[in-house]
Coordinates of N, CA and C and ligand atoms in Angstrom, one line a residue:
M1 N 0.8 -1.3 0.1 CA 0.2 0.0 -0.2 C 0.9 1.2 0.1
T2 N 0.6 2.4 -1.0 CA 1.4 3.3 -1.1 C 1.2 4.3 0.0
V3 N 1.9 4.7 0.7 CA 1.9 5.6 2.0 C 1.6 7.4 1.3
K4 N 0.7 7.9 1.7 CA 0.4 9.2 0.9 C 0.2 10.2 1.9
I5 N 1.1 11.0 1.3 CA 1.6 12.4 2.1 C 1.0 13.6 1.6
L6 N 0.7 14.5 2.5 CA 0.0 15.7 1.8 C 1.1 17.1 2.3
I7 N 1.4 17.8 1.7 CA 2.5 18.8 2.2 C 1.8 20.3 1.8
I8 N 1.5 20.9 3.0 CA 1.0 22.3 2.8 C 2.1 23.3 3.1
E9 N 2.1 24.0 1.9 CA 3.5 24.9 1.9 C 3.2 25.7 0.7
D10 N 3.5 27.3 1.1 CA 3.1 28.0 0.1 C 4.2 28.5 -0.7
E11 N 5.6 28.3 -0.6 CA 6.6 28.5 -1.3 C 6.7 27.2 -2.4
A12 N 6.6 27.3 -3.5 CA 6.6 26.4 -4.5 C 8.1 25.3 -4.5
A13 N 8.8 26.3 -4.4 CA 10.4 25.7 -4.4 C 10.3 24.6 -3.3
I14 N 10.0 24.8 -2.5 CA 10.0 23.8 -1.3 C 9.0 22.4 -1.3
R15 N 7.8 23.2 -1.7 CA 6.9 22.0 -2.2 C 7.3 21.1 -3.4
E16 N 8.1 21.7 -4.1 CA 8.4 20.6 -5.3 C 9.9 19.8 -4.8
M17 N 10.7 20.4 -4.0 CA 11.5 19.6 -3.8 C 11.4 18.4 -2.8
V18 N 10.3 18.9 -2.0 CA 9.4 17.8 -1.2 C 8.9 16.7 -1.9
D19 N 8.1 17.3 -2.8 CA 7.4 16.1 -4.0 C 8.5 15.3 -4.5
M20 N 9.5 15.9 -4.9 CA 10.5 14.8 -5.8 C 11.1 13.9 -4.9
A21 N 11.5 14.4 -3.6 CA 12.3 13.8 -3.0 C 11.3 12.4 -2.2
L22 N 10.1 12.9 -2.0 CA 9.1 11.8 -1.4 C 8.9 10.9 -2.6
S23 N 8.7 11.3 -3.7 CA 7.9 10.7 -4.6 C 8.8 9.3 -5.0
A24 N 10.3 10.0 -5.2 CA 11.3 9.1 -5.7 C 11.4 8.2 -4.4
A25 N 11.2 8.3 -3.0 CA 11.4 7.2 -2.2 C 10.1 6.6 -1.9
G26 N 9.2 6.6 -2.9 CA 7.9 5.8 -3.2 C 6.7 6.3 -2.5
Y27 N 6.5 7.5 -2.1 CA 5.2 7.8 -1.3 C 4.7 8.8 -2.2
Q28 N 3.5 8.7 -2.3 CA 2.4 9.5 -3.2 C 2.3 10.9 -2.6
V29 N 2.4 12.0 -3.2 CA 2.4 13.1 -2.7 C 1.4 14.0 -3.3
F30 N 0.6 14.6 -2.4 CA -0.1 15.6 -2.9 C 0.2 16.8 -2.1
G31 N 0.0 18.1 -3.0 CA 0.4 19.4 -2.3 C -0.9 20.4 -2.4
A32 N -0.5 21.4 -1.4 CA -1.6 22.5 -1.0 C -0.7 23.9 -1.0
E33 N -1.2 24.9 -1.2 CA -0.7 26.3 -0.9 C -0.8 26.7 0.0
S34 N -2.1 26.6 0.9 CA -2.5 26.9 1.9 C -3.4 25.8 2.9
G35 N -3.6 26.6 3.9 CA -4.5 25.5 4.7 C -6.0 25.3 4.3
E36 N -6.6 26.5 3.5 CA -7.8 25.9 2.9 C -7.9 25.0 1.7
E37 N -6.7 25.3 0.9 CA -6.5 24.4 -0.2 C -6.5 22.9 0.3
G38 N -5.5 22.8 1.6 CA -5.2 21.5 2.1 C -6.7 21.2 2.7
F39 N -7.4 21.7 2.9 CA -9.1 21.1 3.4 C -9.5 20.4 2.4
S40 N -9.4 21.3 1.3 CA -10.2 20.7 0.1 C -9.2 19.2 -0.5
V41 N -8.3 19.2 -0.4 CA -7.4 18.2 -0.7 C -7.9 16.8 0.2
L42 N -7.7 17.1 1.6 CA -8.4 16.2 2.6 C -9.9 15.7 2.3
N43 N -10.7 16.5 1.6 CA -12.1 15.7 1.2 C -11.9 14.7 0.1
E44 N -10.9 14.8 -0.6 CA -10.5 13.9 -1.8 C -10.0 12.8 -1.0
H45 N -8.8 12.9 -0.5 CA -7.9 12.1 0.1 C -7.5 12.0 1.2
V46 N -7.1 10.8 2.0 CA -6.9 10.8 3.4 C -5.3 10.6 3.5
P47 N -4.6 11.4 3.8 CA -3.2 11.0 3.7 C -2.7 10.2 5.0
D48 N -1.8 9.8 5.1 CA -0.8 9.1 6.2 C -0.3 9.7 7.0
L49 N 0.1 11.1 6.7 CA 0.7 12.1 7.1 C 0.9 13.5 6.6
I50 N 1.0 14.3 7.1 CA 0.9 15.9 6.9 C 2.0 16.6 7.2
L51 N 2.8 17.1 6.2 CA 3.9 17.9 6.2 C 3.1 19.2 6.2
L52 N 3.2 20.5 7.4 CA 2.8 21.6 7.4 C 3.5 22.6 7.8
D53 N 3.6 23.8 6.5 CA 4.1 24.9 6.9 C 3.7 25.8 8.3
W54 N 4.5 26.5 8.6 CA 4.1 27.1 9.8 C 3.4 28.3 9.3
M55 N 4.3 29.2 8.6 CA 3.8 30.4 7.9 C 3.1 30.3 6.9
L56 N 1.8 30.2 6.9 CA 1.1 30.1 5.9 C 0.0 31.5 5.5
P57 N 0.0 31.7 4.2 CA -1.0 33.0 4.0 C -2.5 32.6 4.4
G58 N -3.4 33.1 5.1 CA -4.5 32.9 5.4 C -4.1 32.2 6.9
M59 N -5.1 31.1 6.6 CA -4.9 30.3 7.9 C -3.7 29.8 8.3
S60 N -2.8 29.9 9.8 CA -1.7 29.5 9.9 C -1.5 28.0 10.0
G61 N -0.3 27.5 10.1 CA -0.2 26.2 10.3 C -0.5 25.5 11.6
I62 N -0.7 26.4 12.6 CA -1.1 26.1 13.9 C -2.6 26.1 14.0
D63 N -3.3 27.0 13.0 CA -4.6 27.0 13.0 C -5.4 25.7 12.3
F64 N -4.6 25.6 11.3 CA -4.7 24.2 10.4 C -4.6 23.0 11.8
A65 N -3.6 22.8 12.2 CA -3.3 21.7 13.0 C -4.6 21.4 14.5
R66 N -4.6 22.9 14.8 CA -5.7 22.9 15.6 C -7.3 22.3 15.2
R67 N -7.6 22.8 14.0 CA -8.8 22.8 13.3 C -8.8 20.9 13.0
I68 N -7.7 20.6 12.3 CA -7.5 19.5 11.9 C -7.8 17.9 13.3
R69 N -7.2 18.6 14.3 CA -7.1 17.5 15.4 C -8.7 17.4 15.9
K70 N -9.6 18.3 15.4 CA -11.3 18.2 15.7 C -11.8 17.5 15.0
D71 N -11.5 17.0 13.5 CA -11.8 16.3 12.6 C -12.1 14.8 12.8
P72 N -13.2 14.3 12.9 CA -13.5 13.1 13.3 C -12.8 12.2 12.2
L73 N -12.5 12.3 10.9 CA -12.2 11.3 10.0 C -10.5 11.8 10.2
C74 N -10.1 12.8 10.3 CA -8.7 13.2 9.8 C -7.8 13.3 11.4
G75 N -8.6 13.2 12.3 CA -7.8 14.0 13.4 C -6.7 12.9 14.0
Q76 N -6.8 11.9 13.7 CA -5.6 11.3 14.0 C -4.4 11.3 13.0
I77 N -4.4 12.1 12.1 CA -3.3 12.0 11.0 C -2.0 12.4 11.4
P78 N -0.8 11.7 11.6 CA 0.5 12.6 12.1 C 0.6 14.0 11.2
I79 N 1.1 14.9 12.1 CA 1.5 16.1 11.3 C 3.1 16.5 11.6
I80 N 3.7 16.9 10.9 CA 5.1 17.2 10.9 C 5.2 18.6 10.3
M81 N 5.5 19.7 11.1 CA 5.5 21.0 11.0 C 6.7 21.4 10.4
L82 N 6.7 22.2 9.5 CA 7.8 22.8 8.8 C 8.2 24.2 9.5
T83 N 9.3 24.7 10.0 CA 9.3 25.9 10.5 C 10.5 26.4 10.3
A84 N 10.7 27.7 10.4 CA 12.2 28.5 10.1 C 12.8 28.6 11.4
R85 N 14.0 29.0 11.3 CA 15.0 28.8 12.6 C 14.2 30.1 13.4
G86 N 14.7 29.9 14.7 CA 14.2 31.0 15.8 C 13.0 30.7 15.8
E87 N 12.3 29.9 15.8 CA 10.8 29.7 16.5 C 10.7 29.1 17.7
E88 N 11.8 29.0 18.4 CA 11.5 28.1 19.6 C 10.2 27.9 20.4
E89 N 10.0 29.3 20.8 CA 8.9 29.3 21.6 C 7.7 29.0 21.0
D90 N 7.5 29.1 19.9 CA 6.5 28.8 19.0 C 6.5 27.5 18.8
K91 N 7.7 26.7 18.7 CA 7.5 25.4 18.9 C 6.8 24.6 20.0
V92 N 6.7 25.1 21.0 CA 6.4 24.6 22.2 C 4.8 25.1 22.1
R93 N 4.3 26.0 21.7 CA 2.7 26.1 21.3 C 2.5 25.4 20.2
G94 N 3.4 24.7 19.4 CA 2.8 24.2 18.2 C 2.8 22.7 19.1
L95 N 3.5 22.4 19.9 CA 3.2 21.1 20.5 C 1.6 20.7 21.3
D96 N 1.5 22.0 21.8 CA 0.1 22.1 22.2 C -1.1 22.1 21.0
S97 N -0.8 22.3 20.0 CA -1.7 22.0 19.1 C -2.0 20.8 18.4
G98 N -1.0 19.8 18.9 CA -0.9 18.3 18.6 C 0.0 18.0 17.3
V99 N 1.1 18.8 17.2 CA 1.9 18.8 16.2 C 2.6 17.3 16.9
D100 N 3.1 16.5 16.0 CA 3.9 15.3 16.0 C 5.3 15.5 16.4
D101 N 5.7 16.1 15.4 CA 7.1 16.6 15.2 C 7.6 18.0 14.5
F102 N 8.7 18.5 14.4 CA 8.9 19.3 13.5 C 10.2 19.4 12.7
I103 N 10.2 20.2 11.9 CA 11.5 20.0 10.9 C 11.9 21.4 10.9
T104 N 13.1 21.9 10.7 CA 13.6 23.3 10.7 C 14.2 23.4 9.4
K105 N 13.7 24.6 8.8 CA 14.1 24.9 7.1 C 15.6 25.7 7.2
P106 N 16.3 25.2 6.6 CA 16.2 24.5 5.5 C 16.5 23.0 6.0
F107 N 16.1 21.9 5.4 CA 16.4 20.8 5.8 C 16.4 19.7 4.1
S108 N 17.4 18.5 4.7 CA 17.7 17.9 3.7 C 16.6 16.8 3.3
P109 N 16.4 16.4 1.9 CA 15.5 15.5 1.6 C 15.8 14.1 2.3
R110 N 17.3 13.9 2.8 CA 17.4 12.9 3.7 C 16.9 12.8 5.2
E111 N 17.0 14.0 5.6 CA 16.3 14.3 7.1 C 15.0 14.3 7.2
L112 N 14.4 14.9 6.1 CA 12.8 14.7 6.1 C 12.6 13.5 5.9
A113 N 13.2 12.5 5.1 CA 12.5 11.3 4.9 C 12.8 10.5 6.4
S114 N 14.0 11.0 7.2 CA 14.1 9.9 8.6 C 13.0 10.4 9.3
R115 N 12.6 12.0 9.4 CA 11.6 12.1 10.2 C 10.4 11.4 9.8
I116 N 10.0 11.5 8.5 CA 8.7 10.8 8.5 C 8.7 9.2 8.9
K117 N 9.8 8.7 8.6 CA 9.8 7.4 8.9 C 9.5 7.1 10.1
A118 N 10.0 8.1 11.3 CA 10.3 7.8 12.9 C 8.7 8.2 13.1
V119 N 8.0 9.2 12.8 CA 6.6 9.5 12.8 C 5.6 8.8 12.5
L120 N 5.7 7.9 11.5 CA 5.1 7.0 10.6 C 4.9 5.6 11.7
R121 N 6.1 5.4 12.1 CA 6.5 4.4 13.0 C 5.8 4.3 14.1
R122 N 6.1 5.4 14.6 CA 5.2 6.0 15.7 C 3.8 5.6 15.7
A123 N 3.3 6.3 14.7 CA 1.7 6.0 14.4 C 1.4 4.7 14.3
S124 N 2.3 3.8 13.7 CA 1.6 2.6 13.5 C 2.7 1.5 14.4
P125 N 2.2 0.6 15.3 CA 2.7 -0.3 16.3 C 3.3 -1.2 15.2
M126 N 2.6 -1.5 14.0 CA 2.6 -2.6 13.1 C 4.2 -2.8 12.9
A127 N 5.0 -1.6 12.4 CA 6.0 -1.7 11.9 C 7.2 -1.9 13.2
S128 N 6.8 -2.6 14.3 CA 7.7 -2.6 15.4 C 8.7 -3.7 15.0
E129 N 8.8 -4.4 14.1 CA 10.0 -5.4 13.8 C 11.0 -4.7 13.1
E130 N 10.9 -3.5 12.9 CA 11.9 -2.9 11.9 C 13.1 -2.4 12.6
V131 N 14.3 -2.7 12.3 CA 15.4 -2.3 13.1 C 15.5 -0.6 13.3
V132 N 15.6 -0.3 14.3 CA 15.8 1.3 14.8 C 16.9 1.7 15.2
D133 N 17.4 2.7 14.4 CA 18.8 3.5 14.5 C 18.7 4.9 14.9
V134 N 19.3 5.2 15.8 CA 19.4 6.8 16.6 C 20.4 6.8 16.7
E135 N 21.1 7.9 16.0 CA 22.5 8.6 16.3 C 23.3 7.4 16.4
G136 N 23.6 6.2 15.9 CA 24.5 5.3 16.3 C 24.2 4.0 17.1
L137 N 22.9 4.4 18.1 CA 22.8 3.3 18.7 C 21.5 2.7 17.5
T138 N 21.7 1.2 17.7 CA 20.7 0.2 16.8 C 20.5 -0.7 17.7
L139 N 19.0 -1.0 17.3 CA 18.2 -2.2 18.0 C 17.4 -2.7 17.1
D140 N 17.7 -4.0 16.8 CA 17.2 -5.2 16.1 C 16.2 -5.9 17.1
P141 N 14.6 -5.9 16.7 CA 13.9 -6.4 17.6 C 13.7 -7.9 17.2
V142 N 14.2 -8.3 15.9 CA 14.3 -9.5 15.5 C 15.3 -10.3 16.1
S143 N 16.5 -10.0 16.1 CA 17.5 -10.9 16.3 C 18.0 -10.4 17.7
H144 N 17.3 -9.6 18.5 CA 17.3 -9.0 19.9 C 18.8 -8.7 20.2
R145 N 19.4 -7.7 19.1 CA 20.7 -7.3 19.1 C 20.7 -5.7 19.5
I146 N 21.6 -5.1 20.1 CA 21.8 -3.8 20.5 C 23.3 -3.5 20.2
T147 N 23.3 -2.4 19.1 CA 24.7 -1.9 18.9 C 25.2 -0.8 19.1
A148 N 25.8 0.0 20.0 CA 26.1 1.5 20.0 C 27.6 1.6 19.4
N149 N 27.6 2.6 18.4 CA 28.8 2.9 17.5 C 29.5 1.5 16.9
D150 N 28.5 0.4 16.7 CA 28.8 -0.9 16.1 C 29.4 -1.9 16.9
S151 N 29.7 -1.5 18.3 CA 29.9 -2.6 19.2 C 28.9 -2.9 20.4
N152 N 28.7 -4.3 20.6 CA 27.9 -4.8 21.0 C 27.4 -4.3 22.7
V153 N 26.0 -4.3 22.8 CA 25.8 -3.7 24.1 C 24.9 -4.8 24.9
D154 N 25.1 -5.1 26.2 CA 24.2 -6.0 26.4 C 23.5 -5.2 27.7
M155 N 22.3 -5.9 27.6 CA 21.4 -5.5 28.9 C 20.3 -6.6 29.0
G156 N 19.7 -6.5 30.0 CA 18.4 -7.3 30.5 C 17.2 -7.1 29.6
P157 N 16.5 -8.1 29.6 CA 15.1 -8.1 28.7 C 14.0 -6.8 29.2
T158 N 13.8 -6.4 30.3 CA 13.4 -5.4 30.4 C 13.8 -4.2 30.1
E159 N 15.2 -3.9 29.7 CA 15.6 -2.7 29.4 C 16.0 -2.8 27.9
F160 N 15.7 -3.8 27.5 CA 15.7 -3.8 26.1 C 14.0 -3.6 25.7
R161 N 13.5 -3.9 26.1 CA 11.9 -3.8 25.7 C 11.8 -2.0 26.1
L162 N 12.2 -1.7 27.3 CA 12.2 -0.3 27.4 C 13.0 0.4 26.5
L163 N 14.1 0.2 25.7 CA 14.6 0.9 25.0 C 14.0 1.0 23.9
H164 N 13.4 -0.3 23.4 CA 12.7 -0.3 22.3 C 11.4 0.7 22.1
F165 N 10.6 0.4 23.2 CA 9.6 1.5 23.6 C 10.0 2.6 22.9
F166 N 11.2 3.2 23.9 CA 11.5 4.8 23.8 C 12.1 5.0 22.4
M167 N 12.8 3.9 21.7 CA 13.4 4.7 20.5 C 12.2 4.6 19.4
T168 N 11.1 3.7 19.5 CA 10.1 3.9 18.7 C 8.9 5.0 19.0
H169 N 9.0 5.5 20.0 CA 8.1 6.7 20.5 C 9.2 8.0 20.8
P170 N 10.0 8.1 19.7 CA 10.9 9.3 20.6 C 10.0 10.5 20.6
E171 N 11.0 11.8 21.1 CA 10.6 13.0 21.5 C 8.9 13.3 22.1
R172 N 8.9 12.3 23.2 CA 7.6 12.4 23.7 C 7.9 12.0 25.4
V173 N 7.3 12.7 26.1 CA 7.0 12.5 27.8 C 6.4 11.3 27.9
F174 N 6.8 10.4 28.7 CA 6.1 9.5 29.3 C 6.3 9.3 30.7
T175 N 4.9 9.3 31.1 CA 4.8 9.2 32.9 C 5.5 7.6 33.5
R176 N 5.9 7.7 34.4 CA 6.4 6.2 35.0 C 4.8 5.3 34.8
G177 N 3.9 5.7 35.0 CA 2.9 4.9 34.9 C 2.4 4.4 33.5
Q178 N 3.0 5.4 32.4 CA 2.6 5.1 30.9 C 3.6 4.2 30.7
L179 N 4.7 4.1 31.1 CA 5.8 3.3 30.8 C 5.6 1.6 31.2
L180 N 5.1 1.9 32.7 CA 4.7 0.7 33.1 C 3.7 0.0 32.1
D181 N 2.6 0.8 31.7 CA 1.3 -0.1 31.1 C 2.0 -0.3 29.5
N182 N 3.3 0.1 29.0 CA 3.6 0.1 27.5 C 4.6 -0.9 27.6
V183 N 5.5 -1.0 28.8 CA 6.5 -1.9 28.4 C 6.2 -3.1 29.5
W184 N 5.8 -3.2 30.6 CA 5.7 -4.2 31.4 C 4.2 -4.5 31.3
G185 N 3.5 -4.1 30.4 CA 2.0 -4.6 30.4 C 0.9 -4.0 31.7
T186 N -0.4 -4.0 30.8 CA -1.1 -3.6 32.3 C -1.8 -4.3 33.0
N187 N -1.3 -6.0 33.0 CA -1.6 -6.6 34.2 C -1.0 -6.8 35.1
V188 N 0.3 -6.3 35.0 CA 1.1 -6.7 36.0 C 1.2 -5.3 37.2
Y189 N 1.4 -5.9 38.1 CA 1.5 -4.9 39.2 C 2.9 -4.6 39.3
V190 N 3.2 -3.6 39.4 CA 4.9 -2.9 39.9 C 4.5 -1.9 40.2
E191 N 5.7 -1.3 41.1 CA 5.6 -0.1 41.6 C 6.1 0.7 40.8
E192 N 6.0 2.1 41.0 CA 6.5 2.9 40.1 C 8.0 3.4 39.8
R193 N 8.5 3.2 41.1 CA 9.9 3.4 41.3 C 10.8 2.3 40.8
T194 N 10.0 1.0 40.3 CA 10.8 0.1 39.8 C 11.3 0.6 38.4
V195 N 10.5 1.8 37.7 CA 10.9 2.2 36.4 C 12.2 3.0 36.6
D196 N 12.2 3.3 37.5 CA 13.6 4.1 37.8 C 14.9 3.5 37.8
V197 N 14.7 2.1 38.4 CA 15.9 1.3 38.6 C 16.2 0.6 37.2
H198 N 15.1 0.6 36.5 CA 15.5 0.1 34.9 C 15.9 1.1 33.9
I199 N 15.5 2.3 34.4 CA 16.5 3.6 33.4 C 17.5 3.4 33.8
R200 N 18.0 3.4 35.1 CA 19.2 3.7 35.5 C 20.0 2.5 35.0
R201 N 19.5 1.2 35.0 CA 20.4 0.0 34.5 C 20.6 0.3 32.8
L202 N 19.3 0.7 32.3 CA 19.5 0.9 30.9 C 20.6 2.2 30.7
R203 N 20.3 3.4 31.3 CA 21.5 4.5 31.0 C 22.9 3.9 31.2
K204 N 23.2 2.7 32.1 CA 24.3 2.4 32.5 C 24.7 1.7 31.1
A205 N 23.9 0.7 30.9 CA 24.4 -0.2 29.8 C 24.8 0.9 28.5
I206 N 24.2 1.8 28.3 CA 24.8 2.4 27.1 C 25.3 3.8 27.2
S207 N 26.0 3.9 28.4 CA 26.8 5.3 28.8 C 28.0 5.0 28.2
G208 N 28.6 3.8 27.7 CA 30.1 3.8 27.3 C 30.2 4.6 26.3
T209 N 29.4 5.0 25.3 CA 29.2 5.5 24.1 C 28.5 6.8 23.9
G210 N 28.3 7.1 25.1 CA 27.6 8.6 25.4 C 26.1 8.6 25.1
H211 N 25.4 7.3 24.8 CA 23.9 7.5 24.7 C 22.9 7.4 25.4
D212 N 23.6 7.2 26.7 CA 22.7 7.5 27.8 C 22.0 8.9 27.9
R213 N 22.4 9.8 27.2 CA 22.1 11.3 26.8 C 20.8 11.3 26.5
L214 N 20.4 10.4 25.5 CA 19.2 10.3 24.9 C 18.1 10.0 25.7
I215 N 18.4 9.3 27.0 CA 17.3 9.2 28.0 C 17.0 10.1 28.8
Q216 N 16.2 11.2 28.9 CA 16.3 12.3 29.5 C 15.0 12.2 30.7
T217 N 15.3 12.8 31.9 CA 14.5 13.0 32.8 C 13.9 14.0 32.6
V218 N 12.4 14.1 32.5 CA 11.9 15.4 32.6 C 10.9 15.7 34.3
R219 N 11.7 16.7 34.9 CA 11.1 16.7 36.1 C 9.6 16.9 36.5
G220 N 9.2 16.2 37.2 CA 7.7 16.1 37.6 C 6.8 15.5 36.6
A221 N 7.8 15.0 35.5 CA 6.6 14.5 34.4 C 7.1 12.7 34.4
G222 N 8.3 12.7 33.6 CA 9.0 11.2 33.6 C 10.1 11.1 32.7
Y223 N 9.9 10.7 31.9 CA 11.0 10.1 30.9 C 10.9 10.7 29.2
R224 N 11.9 10.7 28.8 CA 11.7 11.1 27.5 C 13.2 10.6 26.5
F225 N 12.6 10.2 25.5 CA 13.8 9.6 24.4 C 14.1 10.6 23.3
S226 N 15.2 11.2 23.5 CA 15.4 12.5 22.7 C 16.9 12.9 22.1
T227 N 16.7 13.1 21.1 CA 18.1 13.6 20.3 C 18.5 14.9 20.6
R228 N 17.5 15.7 20.9 CA 17.7 17.1 21.4 C 18.3 17.1 22.7
P229 N 19.3 18.5 23.2 CA 19.6 18.5 24.5 C 18.8 18.9 25.3
Ligands
CA1 CA1 5.4 29.8 4.2

């Protein structure tokens, strides 16, 4: 099944670059110049992912995202926002509007493709047999192998599942309770501080190559797997 992507961007050059790169990668691409046009495309095709420019004439990207989240048919479609540099504060507001990820312009087709893959992977747990690679940390769920900068890493089965969950759900904060539900399962009764113990072991296992930096403590909230400092 061909994965469909809608790009809403008023700059024709970016739209064309994205169209070419993604079409070459096997995606079916639909383009729109404005949020209004985006909605009319959505009436015809329901895409698997939306690339949404922040600064659009008329309806802004954020307004578009907020509106689409209320739509019963399209409300679950993952959105990657395209932003210009220096909009960090706006990025935070964007997260409130239900955007799944951001890409800062200018971006390379390669970066775009890898972000799209990550967001789609997060959206469909079906793809969980895929090898995941984040900054030299590689996890193969089929052979149960982890390598960091090409050397083998040993860890226990719980740390393995925890890392797999994190790597397939990046850039999102999870509470200890959510991690227990997703990694340990809902039928298991484990105290929340057990999570901290396993996080500590996991960090230790991948600390030799500095990859422990990817597992971040979010004060008062929980933990996050992120490539951003
Ligand atoms: Ca724009």
